Each structure stands twice: as structure tokens, then as C-alpha cells.
PDB file of C-alpha atoms in Angstrom:
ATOM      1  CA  UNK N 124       9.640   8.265  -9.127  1.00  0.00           C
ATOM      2  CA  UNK N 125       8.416   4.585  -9.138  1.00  0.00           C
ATOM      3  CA  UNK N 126      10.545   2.256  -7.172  1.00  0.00           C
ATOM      4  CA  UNK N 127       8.439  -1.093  -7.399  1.00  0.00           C
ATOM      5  CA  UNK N 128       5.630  -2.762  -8.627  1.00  0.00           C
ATOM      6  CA  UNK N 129       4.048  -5.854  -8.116  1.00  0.00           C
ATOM      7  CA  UNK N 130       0.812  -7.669  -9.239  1.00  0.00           C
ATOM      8  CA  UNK N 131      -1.353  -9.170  -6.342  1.00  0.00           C
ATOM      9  CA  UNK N 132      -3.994 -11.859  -6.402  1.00  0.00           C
ATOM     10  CA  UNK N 133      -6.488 -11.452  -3.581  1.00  0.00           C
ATOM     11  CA  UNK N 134      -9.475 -14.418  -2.155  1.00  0.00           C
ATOM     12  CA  UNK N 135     -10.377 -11.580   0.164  1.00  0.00           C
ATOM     13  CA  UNK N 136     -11.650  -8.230  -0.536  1.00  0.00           C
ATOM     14  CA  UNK N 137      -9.136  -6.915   2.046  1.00  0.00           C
ATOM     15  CA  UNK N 138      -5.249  -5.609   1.052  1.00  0.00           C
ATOM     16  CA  UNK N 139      -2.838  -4.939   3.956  1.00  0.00           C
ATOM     17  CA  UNK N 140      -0.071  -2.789   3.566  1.00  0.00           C
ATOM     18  CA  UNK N 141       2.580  -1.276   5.899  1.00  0.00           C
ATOM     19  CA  UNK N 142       4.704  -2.867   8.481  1.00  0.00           C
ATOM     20  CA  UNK N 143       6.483  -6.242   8.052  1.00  0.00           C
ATOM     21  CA  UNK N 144       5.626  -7.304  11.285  1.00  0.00           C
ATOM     22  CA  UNK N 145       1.802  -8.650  11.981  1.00  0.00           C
ATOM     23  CA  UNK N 146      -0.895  -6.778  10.842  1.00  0.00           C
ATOM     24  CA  UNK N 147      -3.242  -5.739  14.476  1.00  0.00           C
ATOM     25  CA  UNK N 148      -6.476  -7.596  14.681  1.00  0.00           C
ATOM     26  CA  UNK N 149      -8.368  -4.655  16.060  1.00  0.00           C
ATOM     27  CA  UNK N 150      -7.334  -2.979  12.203  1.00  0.00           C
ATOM     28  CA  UNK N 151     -10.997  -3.521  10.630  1.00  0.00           C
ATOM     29  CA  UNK N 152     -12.718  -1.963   7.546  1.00  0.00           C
ATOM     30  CA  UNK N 153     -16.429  -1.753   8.360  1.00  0.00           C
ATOM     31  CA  UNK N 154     -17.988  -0.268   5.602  1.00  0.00           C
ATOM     32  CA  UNK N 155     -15.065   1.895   4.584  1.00  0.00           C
ATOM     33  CA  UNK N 156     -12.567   1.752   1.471  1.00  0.00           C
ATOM     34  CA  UNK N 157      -9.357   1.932   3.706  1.00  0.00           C
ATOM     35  CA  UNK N 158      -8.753   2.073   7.896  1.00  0.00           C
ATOM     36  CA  UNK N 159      -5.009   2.315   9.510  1.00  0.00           C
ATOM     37  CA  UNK N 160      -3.268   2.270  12.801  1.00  0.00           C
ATOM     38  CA  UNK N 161      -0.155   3.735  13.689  1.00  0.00           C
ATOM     39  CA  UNK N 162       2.182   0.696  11.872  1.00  0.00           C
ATOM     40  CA  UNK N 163      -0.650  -0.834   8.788  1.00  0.00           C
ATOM     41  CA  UNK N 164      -3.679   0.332   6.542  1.00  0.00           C
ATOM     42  CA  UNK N 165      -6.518  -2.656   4.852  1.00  0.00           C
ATOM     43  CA  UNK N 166      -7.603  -1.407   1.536  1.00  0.00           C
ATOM     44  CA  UNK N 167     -10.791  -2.682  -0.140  1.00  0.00           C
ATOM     45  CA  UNK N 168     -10.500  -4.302  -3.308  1.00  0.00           C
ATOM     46  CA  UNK N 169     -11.649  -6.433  -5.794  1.00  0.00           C
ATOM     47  CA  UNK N 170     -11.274  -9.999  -5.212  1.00  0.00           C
ATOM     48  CA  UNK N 171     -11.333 -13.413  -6.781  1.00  0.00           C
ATOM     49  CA  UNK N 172     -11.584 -11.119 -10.280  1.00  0.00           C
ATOM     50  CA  UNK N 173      -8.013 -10.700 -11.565  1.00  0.00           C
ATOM     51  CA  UNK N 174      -4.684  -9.272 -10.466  1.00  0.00           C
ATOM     52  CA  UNK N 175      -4.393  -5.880  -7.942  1.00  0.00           C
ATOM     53  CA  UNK N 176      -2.131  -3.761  -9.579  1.00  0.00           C
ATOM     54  CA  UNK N 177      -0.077  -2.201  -6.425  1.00  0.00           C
ATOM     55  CA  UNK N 178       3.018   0.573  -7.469  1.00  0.00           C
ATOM     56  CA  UNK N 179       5.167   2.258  -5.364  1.00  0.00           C
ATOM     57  CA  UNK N 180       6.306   5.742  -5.587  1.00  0.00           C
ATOM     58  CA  UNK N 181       9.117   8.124  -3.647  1.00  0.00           C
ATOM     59  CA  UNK N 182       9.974  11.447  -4.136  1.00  0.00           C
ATOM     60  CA  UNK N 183      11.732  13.109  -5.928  1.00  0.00           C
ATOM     61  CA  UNK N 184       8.724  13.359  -8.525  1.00  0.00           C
ATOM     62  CA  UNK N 185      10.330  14.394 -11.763  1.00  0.00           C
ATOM     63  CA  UNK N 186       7.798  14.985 -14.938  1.00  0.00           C
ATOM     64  CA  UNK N 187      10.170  13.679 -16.697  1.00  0.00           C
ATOM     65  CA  UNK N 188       9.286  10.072 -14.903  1.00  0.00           C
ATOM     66  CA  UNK N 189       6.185   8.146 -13.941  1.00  0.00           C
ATOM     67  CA  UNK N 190       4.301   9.204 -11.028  1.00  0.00           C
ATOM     68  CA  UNK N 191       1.438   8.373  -8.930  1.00  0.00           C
ATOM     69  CA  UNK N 192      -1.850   8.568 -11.286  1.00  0.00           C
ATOM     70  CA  UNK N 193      -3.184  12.035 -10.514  1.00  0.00           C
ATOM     71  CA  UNK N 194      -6.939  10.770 -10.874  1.00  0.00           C
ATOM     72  CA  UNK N 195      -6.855   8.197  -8.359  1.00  0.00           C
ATOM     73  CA  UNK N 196      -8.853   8.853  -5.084  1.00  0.00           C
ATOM     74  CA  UNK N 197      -6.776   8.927  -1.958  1.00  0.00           C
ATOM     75  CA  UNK N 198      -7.904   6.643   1.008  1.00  0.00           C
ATOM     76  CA  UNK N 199      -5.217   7.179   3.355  1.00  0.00           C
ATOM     77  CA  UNK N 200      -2.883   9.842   4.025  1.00  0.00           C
ATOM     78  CA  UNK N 201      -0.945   9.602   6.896  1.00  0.00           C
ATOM     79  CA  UNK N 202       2.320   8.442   8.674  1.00  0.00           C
ATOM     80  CA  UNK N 203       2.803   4.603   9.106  1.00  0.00           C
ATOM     81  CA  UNK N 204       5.756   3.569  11.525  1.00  0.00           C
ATOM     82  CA  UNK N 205       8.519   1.035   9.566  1.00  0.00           C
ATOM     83  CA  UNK N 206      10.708  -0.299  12.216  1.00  0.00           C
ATOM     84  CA  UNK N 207      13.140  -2.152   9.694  1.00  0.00           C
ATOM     85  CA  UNK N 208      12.538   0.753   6.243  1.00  0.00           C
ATOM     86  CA  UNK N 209      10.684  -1.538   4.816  1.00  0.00           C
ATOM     87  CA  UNK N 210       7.098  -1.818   3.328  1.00  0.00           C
ATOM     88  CA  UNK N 211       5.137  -5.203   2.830  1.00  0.00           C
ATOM     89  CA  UNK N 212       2.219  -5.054   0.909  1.00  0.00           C
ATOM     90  CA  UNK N 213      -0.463  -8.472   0.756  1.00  0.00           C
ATOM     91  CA  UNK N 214      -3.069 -10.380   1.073  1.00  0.00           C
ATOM     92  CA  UNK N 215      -4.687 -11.165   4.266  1.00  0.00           C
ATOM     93  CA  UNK N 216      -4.122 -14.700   4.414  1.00  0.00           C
ATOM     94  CA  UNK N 217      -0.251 -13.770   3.466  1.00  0.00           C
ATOM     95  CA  UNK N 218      -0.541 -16.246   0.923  1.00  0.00           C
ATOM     96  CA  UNK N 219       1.122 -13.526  -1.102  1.00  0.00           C
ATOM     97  CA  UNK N 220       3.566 -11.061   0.325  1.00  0.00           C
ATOM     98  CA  UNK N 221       5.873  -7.891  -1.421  1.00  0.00           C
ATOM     99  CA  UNK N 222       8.308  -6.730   0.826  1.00  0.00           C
ATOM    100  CA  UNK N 223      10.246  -3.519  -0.274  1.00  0.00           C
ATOM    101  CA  UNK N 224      13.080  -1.726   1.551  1.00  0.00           C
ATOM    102  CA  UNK N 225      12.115   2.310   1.392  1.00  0.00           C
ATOM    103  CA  UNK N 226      15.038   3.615   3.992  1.00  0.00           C
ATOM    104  CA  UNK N 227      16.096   3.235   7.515  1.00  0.00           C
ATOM    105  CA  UNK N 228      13.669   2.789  10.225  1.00  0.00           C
ATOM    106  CA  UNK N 229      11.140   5.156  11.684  1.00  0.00           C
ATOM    107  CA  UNK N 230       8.092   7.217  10.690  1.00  0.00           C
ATOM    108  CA  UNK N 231       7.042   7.591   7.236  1.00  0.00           C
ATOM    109  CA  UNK N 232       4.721  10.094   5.619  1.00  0.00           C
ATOM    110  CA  UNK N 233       2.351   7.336   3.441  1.00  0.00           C
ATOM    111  CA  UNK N 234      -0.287   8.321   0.743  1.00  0.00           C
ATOM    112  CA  UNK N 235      -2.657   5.196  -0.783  1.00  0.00           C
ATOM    113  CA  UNK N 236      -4.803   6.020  -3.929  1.00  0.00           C
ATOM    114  CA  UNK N 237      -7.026   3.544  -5.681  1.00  0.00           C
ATOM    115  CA  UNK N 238      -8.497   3.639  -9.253  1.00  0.00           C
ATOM    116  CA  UNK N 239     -11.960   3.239  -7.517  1.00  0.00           C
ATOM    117  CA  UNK N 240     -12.104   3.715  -3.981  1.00  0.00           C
ATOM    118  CA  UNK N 241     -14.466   1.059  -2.258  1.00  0.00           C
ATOM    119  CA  UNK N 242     -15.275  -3.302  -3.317  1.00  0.00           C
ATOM    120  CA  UNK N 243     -14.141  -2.582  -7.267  1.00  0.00           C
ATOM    121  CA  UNK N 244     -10.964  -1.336  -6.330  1.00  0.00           C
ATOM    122  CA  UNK N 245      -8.091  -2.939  -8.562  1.00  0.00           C
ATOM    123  CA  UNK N 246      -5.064  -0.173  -9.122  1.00  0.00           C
ATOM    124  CA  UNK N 247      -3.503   0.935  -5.859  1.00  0.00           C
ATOM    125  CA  UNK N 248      -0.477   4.265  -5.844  1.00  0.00           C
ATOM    126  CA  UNK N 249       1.535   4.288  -2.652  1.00  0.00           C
ATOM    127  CA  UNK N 250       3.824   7.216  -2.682  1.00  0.00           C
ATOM    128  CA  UNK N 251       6.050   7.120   0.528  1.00  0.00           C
ATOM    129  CA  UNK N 252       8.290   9.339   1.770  1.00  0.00           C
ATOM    130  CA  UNK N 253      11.217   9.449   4.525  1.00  0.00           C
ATOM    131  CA  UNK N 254      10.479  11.361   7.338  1.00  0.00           C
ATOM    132  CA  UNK N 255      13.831  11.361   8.665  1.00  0.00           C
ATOM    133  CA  UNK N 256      15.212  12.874   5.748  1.00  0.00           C
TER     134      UNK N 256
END
């Protein structure tokens, strides 16, 4: 089920999402379309060329609504730790910043998808999911 959406301009081909809380230095790309630590993951994008399409998924996942595109390419699947249940999602500069409340606080099970993983990425599918629950 979608819970939120939000369009995202980027000057840098890096998006952050995770944690409200600062996003760790040492959390670097290199040459790869998404890298994480226990609390954040960067995504590669596309910048400086339109709007990021980010949208935000949590279970239950009912055909009856909209899901998570099923021919994205997953660049992260993991668990991210949300000490306030909630998700921010921006640019690195935090020029622009989403912040979305997804339950209490704790560990949650995270998958990120992009249209096309890698510098021409511009649609990314989060569907999270309450660990404690």
C-alpha cells in the first residue's frame, strides 16, 4: 500500500534516505548505485535533470492497491534503524527534506528499487516494513 510520495530536486547525484538524524560521513558511494550503514542508504541518481520521483510503500500489499513497481531493480535490501518511526528522505545538501512517520522506533526491514539502477536513476520504491510488529 502506498503511504507517501514526494517529488525531489537533486544538484547532486547523491539521495539520502533513512534516519532523521545526520547522515554518517564515512556513508560513501564509490562507483556503486546505492551503499548503507546500520541507520541511512545514498542512492545514485540523476541530477540537475528534473524531479526524483521517491514513493513509499508498507505492507499490507493488496492487488487491489498500488504497489512497489515490480520491474524496478533493487539496490538495497536490508534493515535501517529509526530511532523516532520515522523516515527522511533528501538531498545531500538538505536543501530539500521529506520526513514521514512509518511506526514507533526501532529496526525496520527497508527495500529501495530504482527505475534504472546507477547515474540515470530518477524513480525510487521504498517499501518499509515494522519489525516490531
Amino acid at each position: 500500500m502506498r503511504i507517501a510520495g514526494v517529488d525531489i530536486y537533486v544538484s547532486h547525484p547523491v539521495l539520502h534516505l533513512g534516519a532523521t538524524d545526520w547522515v554518517p560521513l564515512s556513508l560513501a558511494l564509490d562507483g556503486a548505485p546505492a551503499a548503507s550503514c546500520d541507520t541511512h542508504v545514498a542512492v545514485r541518481v540523476r541530477p540537475q535533470r528534473g524531479l526524483i520521483k521517491v514513493r513509499l510503500f508498507a505492507p499490507p500489499h493488496d492487488p487491489q492497491t498500488e504497489g512497489p513497481d515490480p520491474e524496478f531493480t533493487t539496490v538495497f535490501d536490508g534493515t535501517l534503524l529509526l530511532p523516532d518511526g520515522r523516515i527522511a528522505v533528501g538531498d545531500v545538501e538538505q536543501q530539500t527534506r521529506f520526513v514521514h512517520r512509518v511506526g514507533d522506533r526501532g529496526q525496520f526491514n527497508v527495500r529501495v528499487a530504482v527505475n534504472t539502477p546507477g547515474p540515470d536513476a530518477s524513480a525510487i520504491d521504498i517499501d518499509i516494513t515494522d519489525l516490531s510488529k
